[in-house]
Amino acid sequence: MKDIILKVNGRKYNLRIDESMTLLKVLREELELTGTKEGCGEGECGACTVLMDGKAVNSCLVLACEAEGHDITTIEGLADGELLSDIQEAFIEHQAFQCGFCTPGMIMTIKGFLDENPNPTEDEIEEAIAGNLCRCTGYKPIVAAVKDLVERRGNDGYNR
Amino acid sequence: MDLKYVGKDIPRVDAYEKVTGTTKYMSDLSFDGMLWGKVLRSIHPHALIKSIDTSKAKALPGVEAVVTWEDVPGLNGFGIAIQDQPVLCKDKVRYAGDAVAAVAAVSKEIAEEAALLIEVEYEVLPVVDDPIRAIEPDSPKVHESGNILLHTEIRKGDIDKGFDEADLIIENTYYASRQEHAFLETEDGIALIEEDGTLTVYAGSHYPHRDQLQLSRCLNMPVEKIRVVSSPVGGAFGGKDELTIQPIMALLALKTGKPVKMVMPREESIISYWKRHPMIMIYRTGVKRDGTLVANDVKVYADTGAYASLGGPILNLALESSCGLYRIPHVHIDGYSVYTNNGISGAFRGFGVPQVTFAMESQMDIIAEKLGLDPIEFRRKNILKKGEVAPIGHHITTDVESEAVLDAMEGSRLWRERERYRGTDKNRPWIKRGVGLALSWQGMGLGVGLPDFGDAVIEMDPDGGFIVRVGCVEIGQGAMTVYAQVAAEALRFPIERIRVVIGDTRNAPDAGPTTASRAAYVGGKAIFLAAEEMNEKIKGYASGMLSVSPDEIEIDDGSAYVKTAKDKRVSYEEISSYAIERGGLPVAEGHFDLPTADKAIEGAFGLPHHIYSCCGQIAAVEVNTLTGQARVTDGAVVVDAGTVINQGGLEGQSEGGFVMGTGYALTEDLIIENGVVKTPNFSTYIIPTSKDMPSSIETIPVTNYESTGPFGAKGIGEIGMVPTAPAVTNAIYDAADIRVFKIPATGERIYELLKQKKGENK
């Protein structure tokens, strides 16, 4: 067992955990942040994507104790209270989800990607989400939502 | 009719929760004192169980229960159609993945460790892995009763005469792969015992009321003592229609008295649960020189795997659609659904029809080319219309928009501009491009002779809003949104104040399964009928409050008023207070029986269907002739949808179906060798990613009003992926002059076909 301090969505958590626990397991089972999903547990589907220091990672492949000292952002940390992020709004507008199970991971991947590359091409968007599997939508509305969002951000210089 | 909600751009009612990660799927639930369950599964595809020793597992600290077949209080068998699958195997295992025992422990890790301590002694039996070999009399038997689950033979006309009349006869054998649903949420959930002794099972599925019934049989408990909550689901596509983990979790909860959670690891999910039936399809099709189809002889072998589940109905639905939506006078259809030790096959979007559509629409493409006919013209010449006799011998009595679908396909951008998508790439001459199409039809609902109904309840709440209850589930398709739209429209009431409660046996009435493209249609219609009754009740209250006869009352937008004096009105808040004072808030019920055919087809249980959906698709494909890799670059989907309730929802089903269909056509193959799964994860079982998505998919609905449906709507959930594979393989032929008889058309297979063609041309 190991004592760690994990910083998630701006809040610090003092935890005593087994060293073998993944970040995904700690988020879901210890912190009850169940917005982050387990789809495969082996880094093949992207459903568990969170941001670590702003970069998208598969939380099933990160050990929780190695996440200490880093800023973790999950889907629960994206909206500002009731105010949704513009990525979330674009997802609603474009019906960019169906069952919704891949959605939190997909949104976190997009968040990390757009923060690094605010003006991507369509190809770059498709490349960015290629590690996030979605079985319902066929991806089209997701890419459309991101394209639309990029355009809007460009127009009003607005980014939240 | 002037519609306010139906057909309008209404955001999904579950949107906020889904984009904020606050939706609670069954896998997200946890309870105090919860244990973790783990299943021990057979590693042998076929073996006798000589003994099971659980003593070491039981002795491991942290283990609270170990269960085997001896702990099943009721029928140790489940299955929607035939209950031949043990909850836990007693003396025989029939596939690698069959459940033998299960553990509940204080942690997932201890449960896993304990499961490995259970000692099972097996006597290995020969494996049955080929469905054609399996029906030979000397084949080893998967079940005592033999390996044929179902044999269905249908004849119409005189097949020999038909072939005598034919100028051209095309005979081919087609193979369709075993497809994995690959929903993102595996089979997960929790079972617990409530204070009053009720067993509550939370697990995503297509039909909570049937899960409740099946659990009641296995557990020997009255249905009233079992509650099943099965919505929302993180994807299903048919794969959660049959029971999965529910009975095992329930046994562990009953044994320990504590909540027991189970989460299927991805590999275990892929190895252990349902798949699309692989089929071998031998087609012989006769046609006259002018393109008139005269005969079709179809033989189908469906590999149903170790247990029955829906193998029989899937075979029959496949056979109903096996000759396409065409007028063919002489038909012989012969189908077998066969037990093997190849995992378990069951329901999957399309329910047997994608397989036979691949075969039939390939035949159609081959014939059109041989006769020098345009593929749309050839289909139009033979297309089946309302009033005509279908290939299995019954009259089509409802609107199936076959001609309109063909017209719309012809008018689609992709078809009109197809020359632009064809030919050799100028800069990369090894890239060959082509365009192909396919047409399909599929029965909606469960078929003749089966109970097929839906109930809905609408209650006014104390604030004058409404609660709509219907037992179908949200599997991602948007059922809740459609229900809210239908209720808002029918109640003429603001959608924001309507709450939809679904997928829970305690809180929503039985509306049948969320399958067979029936949820929006049946559930929607039941809601519509309940709303009509509610409106009458509201008029009754308003007439009392306004002292006029109910006939003089009109309702709109949350208030009731006198038609001739619109300022004399009462709000629904006032009506609700008035109703409470007089004994209670109004409740209305709607019941809808899905219309079925008058006459059954002899020897083909469940056939025919009565209402059909029809879908045509066009695919543009590029084939890399150096690597064999094919990719779909553009698509068009024409679907006979009736009234479109939600355009975004329709596009979602059509695009999602098309992309799932391209996976089926090109990459998806759950390989089982000697009974062992070789592709148990997403690095070996390849589903489409965003990089595989076509650059455009045009969705064109044909919107003929379906008189029996809610506001004229019809189901479209399954048909969207049915014709995709043959549209893609026909496009591969157009591109590279190679005919695909086996899907998926992987790079390796296309490469081999190209090599063969080169050899032939030398």
mmCIF file of N, CA and C in Angstrom, chain A residues 25 28-29 32 34-42 44-45 47 75-76 79 81-84 88-89 91-93 95 97-104 107 122-123 125-127 129-141 143, chain B residues 10-12 14-16 18-21 23-25 27-28 36 108-109 179-182 184-186 233-235 237 266-267 348 475-476 646 648-649 652-653 655-656 659-660 668 681-683 687-691 693-697:
data_model
loop_
_atom_site.group_PDB
_atom_site.id
_atom_site.type_symbol
_atom_site.label_atom_id
_atom_site.label_comp_id
_atom_site.label_asym_id
_atom_site.label_seq_id
_atom_site.Cartn_x
_atom_site.Cartn_y
_atom_site.Cartn_z
ATOM 1 N N LYS A 25 -8.928 2.795 -12.251
ATOM 2 C CA LYS A 25 -9.568 2.123 -11.118
ATOM 3 C C LYS A 25 -9.731 3.100 -9.945
ATOM 4 N N ARG A 28 -12.555 5.637 -10.751
ATOM 5 C CA ARG A 28 -13.914 5.070 -10.722
ATOM 6 C C ARG A 28 -14.293 4.530 -9.349
ATOM 7 N N GLU A 29 -13.357 3.800 -8.726
ATOM 8 C CA GLU A 29 -13.743 3.069 -7.520
ATOM 9 C C GLU A 29 -13.414 3.803 -6.225
ATOM 10 N N GLU A 32 -15.054 7.707 -7.070
ATOM 11 C CA GLU A 32 -16.419 7.624 -7.620
ATOM 12 C C GLU A 32 -16.651 8.606 -8.758
ATOM 13 N N THR A 34 -17.266 8.284 -12.012
ATOM 14 C CA THR A 34 -17.575 7.203 -12.952
ATOM 15 C C THR A 34 -17.812 7.698 -14.378
ATOM 16 N N GLY A 35 -17.603 8.993 -14.599
ATOM 17 C CA GLY A 35 -17.715 9.487 -15.975
ATOM 18 C C GLY A 35 -16.660 8.875 -16.875
ATOM 19 N N THR A 36 -15.508 8.566 -16.321
ATOM 20 C CA THR A 36 -14.447 7.903 -17.085
ATOM 21 C C THR A 36 -14.786 6.420 -17.168
ATOM 22 N N LYS A 37 -14.828 5.879 -18.388
ATOM 23 C CA LYS A 37 -15.339 4.516 -18.588
ATOM 24 C C LYS A 37 -14.236 3.514 -18.864
ATOM 25 N N GLU A 38 -14.511 2.264 -18.513
ATOM 26 C CA GLU A 38 -13.620 1.183 -18.929
ATOM 27 C C GLU A 38 -14.263 0.450 -20.099
ATOM 28 N N GLY A 39 -13.580 0.468 -21.239
ATOM 29 C CA GLY A 39 -14.113 -0.246 -22.412
ATOM 30 C C GLY A 39 -13.336 -1.501 -22.720
ATOM 31 N N CYS A 40 -12.040 -1.501 -22.391
ATOM 32 C CA CYS A 40 -11.246 -2.693 -22.691
ATOM 33 C C CYS A 40 -10.186 -2.976 -21.641
ATOM 34 N N GLY A 41 -9.741 -1.939 -20.932
ATOM 35 C CA GLY A 41 -8.735 -2.150 -19.894
ATOM 36 C C GLY A 41 -7.347 -2.425 -20.421
ATOM 37 N N GLU A 42 -7.149 -2.282 -21.743
ATOM 38 C CA GLU A 42 -5.817 -2.550 -22.276
ATOM 39 C C GLU A 42 -5.383 -1.554 -23.349
ATOM 40 N N GLU A 44 -6.931 -0.090 -25.880
ATOM 41 C CA GLU A 44 -7.305 -0.266 -27.284
ATOM 42 C C GLU A 44 -8.537 0.524 -27.696
ATOM 43 N N CYS A 45 -9.272 1.108 -26.751
ATOM 44 C CA CYS A 45 -10.560 1.695 -27.129
ATOM 45 C C CYS A 45 -10.702 3.174 -26.783
ATOM 46 N N ALA A 47 -11.959 4.678 -24.217
ATOM 47 C CA ALA A 47 -13.107 5.106 -23.404
ATOM 48 C C ALA A 47 -12.671 5.701 -22.064
ATOM 49 N N ILE A 75 -13.783 14.034 -17.310
ATOM 50 C CA ILE A 75 -14.984 14.645 -17.901
ATOM 51 C C ILE A 75 -15.751 15.470 -16.863
ATOM 52 N N GLU A 76 -15.690 15.048 -15.610
ATOM 53 C CA GLU A 76 -16.413 15.778 -14.563
ATOM 54 C C GLU A 76 -15.820 17.165 -14.341
ATOM 55 N N ALA A 79 -16.953 20.899 -17.458
ATOM 56 C CA ALA A 79 -17.949 21.971 -17.417
ATOM 57 C C ALA A 79 -17.619 22.896 -16.240
ATOM 58 N N GLY A 81 -19.333 24.379 -13.572
ATOM 59 C CA GLY A 81 -20.637 24.306 -12.905
ATOM 60 C C GLY A 81 -21.697 23.862 -13.890
ATOM 61 N N GLU A 82 -22.739 24.662 -14.058
ATOM 62 C CA GLU A 82 -23.813 24.351 -14.997
ATOM 63 C C GLU A 82 -23.422 24.676 -16.439
ATOM 64 N N LEU A 83 -22.373 25.498 -16.556
ATOM 65 C CA LEU A 83 -21.980 25.984 -17.881
ATOM 66 C C LEU A 83 -21.129 24.938 -18.587
ATOM 67 N N LEU A 84 -21.675 24.378 -19.669
ATOM 68 C CA LEU A 84 -20.947 23.343 -20.398
ATOM 69 C C LEU A 84 -19.795 23.951 -21.178
ATOM 70 N N GLN A 88 -18.680 20.212 -25.314
ATOM 71 C CA GLN A 88 -19.898 19.498 -24.902
ATOM 72 C C GLN A 88 -21.125 20.039 -25.623
ATOM 73 N N GLU A 89 -21.167 21.359 -25.760
ATOM 74 C CA GLU A 89 -22.301 21.963 -26.477
ATOM 75 C C GLU A 89 -22.342 21.512 -27.931
ATOM 76 N N PHE A 91 -21.206 18.753 -29.121
ATOM 77 C CA PHE A 91 -21.641 17.352 -29.145
ATOM 78 C C PHE A 91 -23.163 17.255 -29.080
ATOM 79 N N ILE A 92 -23.770 18.083 -28.251
ATOM 80 C CA ILE A 92 -25.232 18.051 -28.144
ATOM 81 C C ILE A 92 -25.863 18.497 -29.458
ATOM 82 N N GLU A 93 -25.349 19.592 -29.981
ATOM 83 C CA GLU A 93 -25.930 20.160 -31.189
ATOM 84 C C GLU A 93 -25.844 19.200 -32.373
ATOM 85 N N GLN A 95 -25.605 15.898 -32.227
ATOM 86 C CA GLN A 95 -25.937 14.521 -31.815
ATOM 87 C C GLN A 95 -24.711 13.634 -32.031
ATOM 88 N N PHE A 97 -23.239 11.678 -30.224
ATOM 89 C CA PHE A 97 -23.196 10.504 -29.332
ATOM 90 C C PHE A 97 -24.502 9.767 -29.518
ATOM 91 N N GLN A 98 -24.483 8.496 -29.188
ATOM 92 C CA GLN A 98 -25.742 7.747 -29.120
ATOM 93 C C GLN A 98 -25.828 7.063 -27.765
ATOM 94 N N CYS A 99 -25.148 5.919 -27.626
ATOM 95 C CA CYS A 99 -25.209 5.273 -26.302
ATOM 96 C C CYS A 99 -24.448 6.118 -25.284
ATOM 97 N N GLY A 100 -23.459 6.863 -25.730
ATOM 98 C CA GLY A 100 -22.772 7.804 -24.851
ATOM 99 C C GLY A 100 -21.610 7.217 -24.071
ATOM 100 N N PHE A 101 -21.354 5.929 -24.242
ATOM 101 C CA PHE A 101 -20.340 5.295 -23.401
ATOM 102 C C PHE A 101 -18.926 5.719 -23.798
ATOM 103 N N CYS A 102 -18.708 5.980 -25.075
ATOM 104 C CA CYS A 102 -17.374 6.426 -25.512
ATOM 105 C C CYS A 102 -17.235 7.932 -25.372
ATOM 106 N N THR A 103 -18.346 8.622 -25.107
ATOM 107 C CA THR A 103 -18.385 10.082 -25.192
ATOM 108 C C THR A 103 -17.426 10.801 -24.242
ATOM 109 N N PRO A 104 -17.380 10.439 -22.954
ATOM 110 C CA PRO A 104 -16.449 11.163 -22.080
ATOM 111 C C PRO A 104 -14.994 11.065 -22.568
ATOM 112 N N ILE A 107 -14.563 13.146 -25.741
ATOM 113 C CA ILE A 107 -14.523 14.585 -25.456
ATOM 114 C C ILE A 107 -13.173 14.965 -24.841
ATOM 115 N N GLU A 122 -9.529 18.609 -41.224
ATOM 116 C CA GLU A 122 -10.434 17.477 -40.998
ATOM 117 C C GLU A 122 -9.626 16.190 -40.806
ATOM 118 N N ASP A 123 -8.580 16.030 -41.608
ATOM 119 C CA ASP A 123 -7.729 14.839 -41.473
ATOM 120 C C ASP A 123 -7.110 14.753 -40.082
ATOM 121 N N ILE A 125 -8.279 16.017 -37.356
ATOM 122 C CA ILE A 125 -9.333 15.669 -36.380
ATOM 123 C C ILE A 125 -9.549 14.155 -36.389
ATOM 124 N N GLU A 126 -9.673 13.607 -37.593
ATOM 125 C CA GLU A 126 -9.897 12.157 -37.702
ATOM 126 C C GLU A 126 -8.736 11.382 -37.091
ATOM 127 N N GLU A 127 -7.533 11.858 -37.332
ATOM 128 C CA GLU A 127 -6.340 11.216 -36.783
ATOM 129 C C GLU A 127 -6.374 11.289 -35.242
ATOM 130 N N ILE A 129 -8.795 11.399 -33.115
ATOM 131 C CA ILE A 129 -9.747 10.545 -32.398
ATOM 132 C C ILE A 129 -9.679 9.082 -32.851
ATOM 133 N N ALA A 130 -8.653 8.754 -33.643
ATOM 134 C CA ALA A 130 -8.570 7.386 -34.176
ATOM 135 C C ALA A 130 -8.376 6.339 -33.077
ATOM 136 N N GLY A 131 -7.914 6.767 -31.912
ATOM 137 C CA GLY A 131 -7.738 5.821 -30.810
ATOM 138 C C GLY A 131 -8.960 5.716 -29.915
ATOM 139 N N ASN A 132 -10.005 6.427 -30.258
ATOM 140 C CA ASN A 132 -11.247 6.362 -29.477
ATOM 141 C C ASN A 132 -12.307 5.647 -30.304
ATOM 142 N N LEU A 133 -12.618 4.427 -29.919
ATOM 143 C CA LEU A 133 -13.608 3.670 -30.684
ATOM 144 C C LEU A 133 -15.018 4.121 -30.335
ATOM 145 N N CYS A 134 -15.858 4.233 -31.362
ATOM 146 C CA CYS A 134 -17.283 4.495 -31.181
ATOM 147 C C CYS A 134 -18.002 3.505 -32.070
ATOM 148 N N ARG A 135 -18.927 2.756 -31.514
ATOM 149 C CA ARG A 135 -19.609 1.740 -32.316
ATOM 150 C C ARG A 135 -20.968 2.227 -32.812
ATOM 151 N N CYS A 136 -21.455 3.339 -32.274
ATOM 152 C CA CYS A 136 -22.819 3.776 -32.609
ATOM 153 C C CYS A 136 -22.879 4.756 -33.766
ATOM 154 N N THR A 137 -22.055 5.796 -33.713
ATOM 155 C CA THR A 137 -22.311 6.948 -34.592
ATOM 156 C C THR A 137 -21.700 6.840 -35.972
ATOM 157 N N GLY A 138 -20.664 6.024 -36.118
ATOM 158 C CA GLY A 138 -19.935 6.051 -37.379
ATOM 159 C C GLY A 138 -19.028 7.264 -37.485
ATOM 160 N N TYR A 139 -18.830 7.966 -36.393
ATOM 161 C CA TYR A 139 -17.874 9.080 -36.230
ATOM 162 C C TYR A 139 -18.247 10.392 -36.930
ATOM 163 N N LYS A 140 -19.086 10.342 -37.939
ATOM 164 C CA LYS A 140 -19.346 11.543 -38.745
ATOM 165 C C LYS A 140 -19.780 12.744 -37.904
ATOM 166 N N PRO A 141 -20.794 12.577 -37.034
ATOM 167 C CA PRO A 141 -21.236 13.759 -36.283
ATOM 168 C C PRO A 141 -20.180 14.248 -35.291
ATOM 169 N N VAL A 143 -16.846 14.276 -35.848
ATOM 170 C CA VAL A 143 -15.928 15.115 -36.629
ATOM 171 C C VAL A 143 -16.626 16.424 -37.007
ATOM 172 N N ILE B 10 -35.094 18.458 -32.343
ATOM 173 C CA ILE B 10 -35.154 18.451 -30.882
ATOM 174 C C ILE B 10 -33.866 17.817 -30.351
ATOM 175 N N PRO B 11 -33.147 18.503 -29.465
ATOM 176 C CA PRO B 11 -31.949 17.871 -28.897
ATOM 177 C C PRO B 11 -32.328 16.651 -28.066
ATOM 178 N N ARG B 12 -31.414 15.715 -27.995
ATOM 179 C CA ARG B 12 -31.702 14.495 -27.237
ATOM 180 C C ARG B 12 -31.955 14.814 -25.764
ATOM 181 N N ASP B 14 -31.397 12.980 -23.301
ATOM 182 C CA ASP B 14 -30.355 12.448 -22.426
ATOM 183 C C ASP B 14 -28.998 13.114 -22.688
ATOM 184 N N ALA B 15 -29.016 14.231 -23.416
ATOM 185 C CA ALA B 15 -27.763 14.830 -23.883
ATOM 186 C C ALA B 15 -26.889 15.352 -22.746
ATOM 187 N N TYR B 16 -27.485 16.129 -21.860
ATOM 188 C CA TYR B 16 -26.678 16.777 -20.829
ATOM 189 C C TYR B 16 -25.896 15.737 -20.016
ATOM 190 N N LYS B 18 -25.109 12.714 -20.842
ATOM 191 C CA LYS B 18 -24.132 11.949 -21.621
ATOM 192 C C LYS B 18 -22.861 12.741 -21.909
ATOM 193 N N VAL B 19 -22.980 14.043 -22.122
ATOM 194 C CA VAL B 19 -21.752 14.805 -22.412
ATOM 195 C C VAL B 19 -21.014 15.250 -21.145
ATOM 196 N N THR B 20 -21.672 15.113 -20.004
ATOM 197 C CA THR B 20 -20.979 15.489 -18.765
ATOM 198 C C THR B 20 -20.501 14.261 -17.986
ATOM 199 N N GLY B 21 -20.765 13.081 -18.525
ATOM 200 C CA GLY B 21 -20.326 11.859 -17.840
ATOM 201 C C GLY B 21 -21.157 11.536 -16.610
ATOM 202 N N THR B 23 -24.355 10.327 -16.751
ATOM 203 C CA THR B 23 -25.259 9.200 -16.991
ATOM 204 C C THR B 23 -24.782 8.022 -16.154
ATOM 205 N N LYS B 24 -25.682 7.410 -15.431
ATOM 206 C CA LYS B 24 -25.296 6.231 -14.655
ATOM 207 C C LYS B 24 -25.660 4.974 -15.430
ATOM 208 N N TYR B 25 -24.658 4.389 -16.039
ATOM 209 C CA TYR B 25 -24.860 3.087 -16.675
ATOM 210 C C TYR B 25 -24.870 2.049 -15.552
ATOM 211 N N SER B 27 -22.969 -0.318 -15.157
ATOM 212 C CA SER B 27 -21.593 -0.578 -14.726
ATOM 213 C C SER B 27 -21.056 0.519 -13.805
ATOM 214 N N ASP B 28 -21.782 1.629 -13.698
ATOM 215 C CA ASP B 28 -21.319 2.734 -12.845
ATOM 216 C C ASP B 28 -21.895 2.659 -11.436
ATOM 217 N N TRP B 36 -17.544 -8.483 -5.329
ATOM 218 C CA TRP B 36 -17.257 -8.602 -6.761
ATOM 219 C C TRP B 36 -17.406 -10.052 -7.194
ATOM 220 N N LYS B 108 -12.232 -7.528 -6.491
ATOM 221 C CA LYS B 108 -12.168 -8.126 -7.821
ATOM 222 C C LYS B 108 -10.979 -9.081 -7.897
ATOM 223 N N GLU B 109 -9.863 -8.644 -7.307
ATOM 224 C CA GLU B 109 -8.631 -9.435 -7.396
ATOM 225 C C GLU B 109 -8.770 -10.771 -6.671
ATOM 226 N N GLN B 179 -19.606 -11.992 -36.617
ATOM 227 C CA GLN B 179 -19.355 -10.595 -36.249
ATOM 228 C C GLN B 179 -19.589 -10.381 -34.757
ATOM 229 N N GLU B 180 -18.696 -9.623 -34.167
ATOM 230 C CA GLU B 180 -18.772 -9.267 -32.743
ATOM 231 C C GLU B 180 -19.468 -7.911 -32.624
ATOM 232 N N HIS B 181 -20.350 -7.778 -31.636
ATOM 233 C CA HIS B 181 -21.092 -6.521 -31.490
ATOM 234 C C HIS B 181 -20.171 -5.360 -31.152
ATOM 235 N N ALA B 182 -19.179 -5.635 -30.311
ATOM 236 C CA ALA B 182 -18.203 -4.595 -29.935
ATOM 237 C C ALA B 182 -18.860 -3.339 -29.369
ATOM 238 N N LEU B 184 -19.298 -0.669 -26.519
ATOM 239 C CA LEU B 184 -18.187 -0.193 -25.693
ATOM 240 C C LEU B 184 -18.349 -0.593 -24.226
ATOM 241 N N GLU B 185 -19.577 -0.722 -23.774
ATOM 242 C CA GLU B 185 -19.798 -1.204 -22.402
ATOM 243 C C GLU B 185 -19.989 -2.716 -22.462
ATOM 244 N N THR B 186 -19.143 -3.453 -21.780
ATOM 245 C CA THR B 186 -19.304 -4.911 -21.791
ATOM 246 C C THR B 186 -20.505 -5.299 -20.923
ATOM 247 N N VAL B 233 -28.113 1.653 -21.641
ATOM 248 C CA VAL B 233 -27.156 0.633 -22.037
ATOM 249 C C VAL B 233 -26.042 1.293 -22.850
ATOM 250 N N GLY B 234 -24.809 0.904 -22.556
ATOM 251 C CA GLY B 234 -23.667 1.441 -23.313
ATOM 252 C C GLY B 234 -23.419 0.679 -24.591
ATOM 253 N N GLY B 235 -24.461 0.566 -25.404
ATOM 254 C CA GLY B 235 -24.385 -0.149 -26.683
ATOM 255 C C GLY B 235 -24.823 -1.586 -26.518
ATOM 256 N N PHE B 237 -26.782 -3.554 -29.762
ATOM 257 C CA PHE B 237 -26.853 -4.039 -31.149
ATOM 258 C C PHE B 237 -27.368 -5.477 -31.260
ATOM 259 N N ARG B 266 -12.939 -7.191 -21.330
ATOM 260 C CA ARG B 266 -13.227 -7.228 -22.768
ATOM 261 C C ARG B 266 -12.994 -8.610 -23.378
ATOM 262 N N GLU B 267 -11.872 -9.235 -23.065
ATOM 263 C CA GLU B 267 -11.590 -10.534 -23.688
ATOM 264 C C GLU B 267 -12.627 -11.576 -23.288
ATOM 265 N N PHE B 348 -28.158 -10.077 -33.577
ATOM 266 C CA PHE B 348 -27.273 -8.963 -33.942
ATOM 267 C C PHE B 348 -27.997 -8.181 -35.028
ATOM 268 N N ILE B 475 -30.791 2.168 -25.757
ATOM 269 C CA ILE B 475 -29.514 1.523 -26.055
ATOM 270 C C ILE B 475 -28.627 2.463 -26.866
ATOM 271 N N GLY B 476 -29.016 3.713 -26.884
ATOM 272 C CA GLY B 476 -28.232 4.695 -27.618
ATOM 273 C C GLY B 476 -28.947 5.222 -28.840
ATOM 274 N N ASN B 646 -37.162 12.215 -35.706
ATOM 275 C CA ASN B 646 -35.991 13.000 -35.319
ATOM 276 C C ASN B 646 -34.913 12.812 -36.383
ATOM 277 N N GLY B 648 -31.859 13.942 -36.732
ATOM 278 C CA GLY B 648 -30.527 13.609 -36.216
ATOM 279 C C GLY B 648 -30.454 12.142 -35.809
ATOM 280 N N GLY B 649 -31.533 11.658 -35.218
ATOM 281 C CA GLY B 649 -31.601 10.256 -34.816
ATOM 282 C C GLY B 649 -31.578 9.336 -36.025
ATOM 283 N N GLY B 652 -28.155 9.338 -37.438
ATOM 284 C CA GLY B 652 -27.295 8.567 -36.533
ATOM 285 C C GLY B 652 -27.409 7.076 -36.787
ATOM 286 N N GLN B 653 -28.640 6.592 -36.953
ATOM 287 C CA GLN B 653 -28.833 5.169 -37.216
ATOM 288 C C GLN B 653 -28.307 4.795 -38.593
ATOM 289 N N GLU B 655 -25.960 6.416 -40.535
ATOM 290 C CA GLU B 655 -24.503 6.510 -40.649
ATOM 291 C C GLU B 655 -23.823 5.442 -39.789
ATOM 292 N N GLY B 656 -24.329 5.284 -38.563
ATOM 293 C CA GLY B 656 -23.756 4.270 -37.677
ATOM 294 C C GLY B 656 -23.908 2.877 -38.277
ATOM 295 N N VAL B 659 -21.456 2.483 -41.310
ATOM 296 C CA VAL B 659 -20.053 2.283 -40.918
ATOM 297 C C VAL B 659 -19.868 0.895 -40.280
ATOM 298 N N MET B 660 -20.847 0.473 -39.466
ATOM 299 C CA MET B 660 -20.780 -0.892 -38.918
ATOM 300 C C MET B 660 -20.802 -1.914 -40.063
ATOM 301 N N GLU B 668 -14.163 -7.184 -40.153
ATOM 302 C CA GLU B 668 -14.593 -7.831 -38.907
ATOM 303 C C GLU B 668 -14.773 -9.344 -39.063
ATOM 304 N N ASN B 681 -9.726 -9.398 -28.829
ATOM 305 C CA ASN B 681 -9.551 -8.012 -28.371
ATOM 306 C C ASN B 681 -9.572 -7.077 -29.578
ATOM 307 N N PHE B 682 -9.479 -5.785 -29.292
ATOM 308 C CA PHE B 682 -9.593 -4.803 -30.376
ATOM 309 C C PHE B 682 -8.303 -4.622 -31.166
ATOM 310 N N SER B 683 -7.227 -5.343 -30.793
ATOM 311 C CA SER B 683 -6.079 -5.283 -31.711
ATOM 312 C C SER B 683 -6.128 -6.423 -32.716
ATOM 313 N N ILE B 687 -12.558 -3.182 -35.699
ATOM 314 C CA ILE B 687 -13.769 -2.437 -36.069
ATOM 315 C C ILE B 687 -13.344 -1.076 -36.644
ATOM 316 N N PRO B 688 -14.226 -0.448 -37.403
ATOM 317 C CA PRO B 688 -13.848 0.827 -38.023
ATOM 318 C C PRO B 688 -13.488 1.896 -36.989
ATOM 319 N N THR B 689 -12.459 2.670 -37.305
ATOM 320 C CA THR B 689 -12.117 3.855 -36.513
ATOM 321 C C THR B 689 -12.483 5.089 -37.332
ATOM 322 N N SER B 690 -12.224 6.245 -36.754
ATOM 323 C CA SER B 690 -12.523 7.485 -37.480
ATOM 324 C C SER B 690 -11.756 7.565 -38.799
ATOM 325 N N LYS B 691 -10.625 6.865 -38.890
ATOM 326 C CA LYS B 691 -9.830 6.903 -40.118
ATOM 327 C C LYS B 691 -10.457 6.055 -41.229
ATOM 328 N N MET B 693 -13.713 5.973 -41.778
ATOM 329 C CA MET B 693 -15.020 6.549 -42.076
ATOM 330 C C MET B 693 -15.031 7.148 -43.482
ATOM 331 N N PRO B 694 -16.099 6.911 -44.237
ATOM 332 C CA PRO B 694 -16.187 7.539 -45.561
ATOM 333 C C PRO B 694 -16.222 9.060 -45.438
ATOM 334 N N SER B 695 -15.801 9.769 -46.488
ATOM 335 C CA SER B 695 -15.802 11.226 -46.354
ATOM 336 C C SER B 695 -17.209 11.803 -46.441
ATOM 337 N N SER B 696 -18.152 11.047 -47.017
ATOM 338 C CA SER B 696 -19.539 11.512 -46.947
ATOM 339 C C SER B 696 -20.481 10.321 -46.876
ATOM 340 N N ILE B 697 -21.560 10.492 -46.151
ATOM 341 C CA ILE B 697 -22.650 9.501 -46.161
ATOM 342 C C ILE B 697 -23.941 10.306 -46.296
#
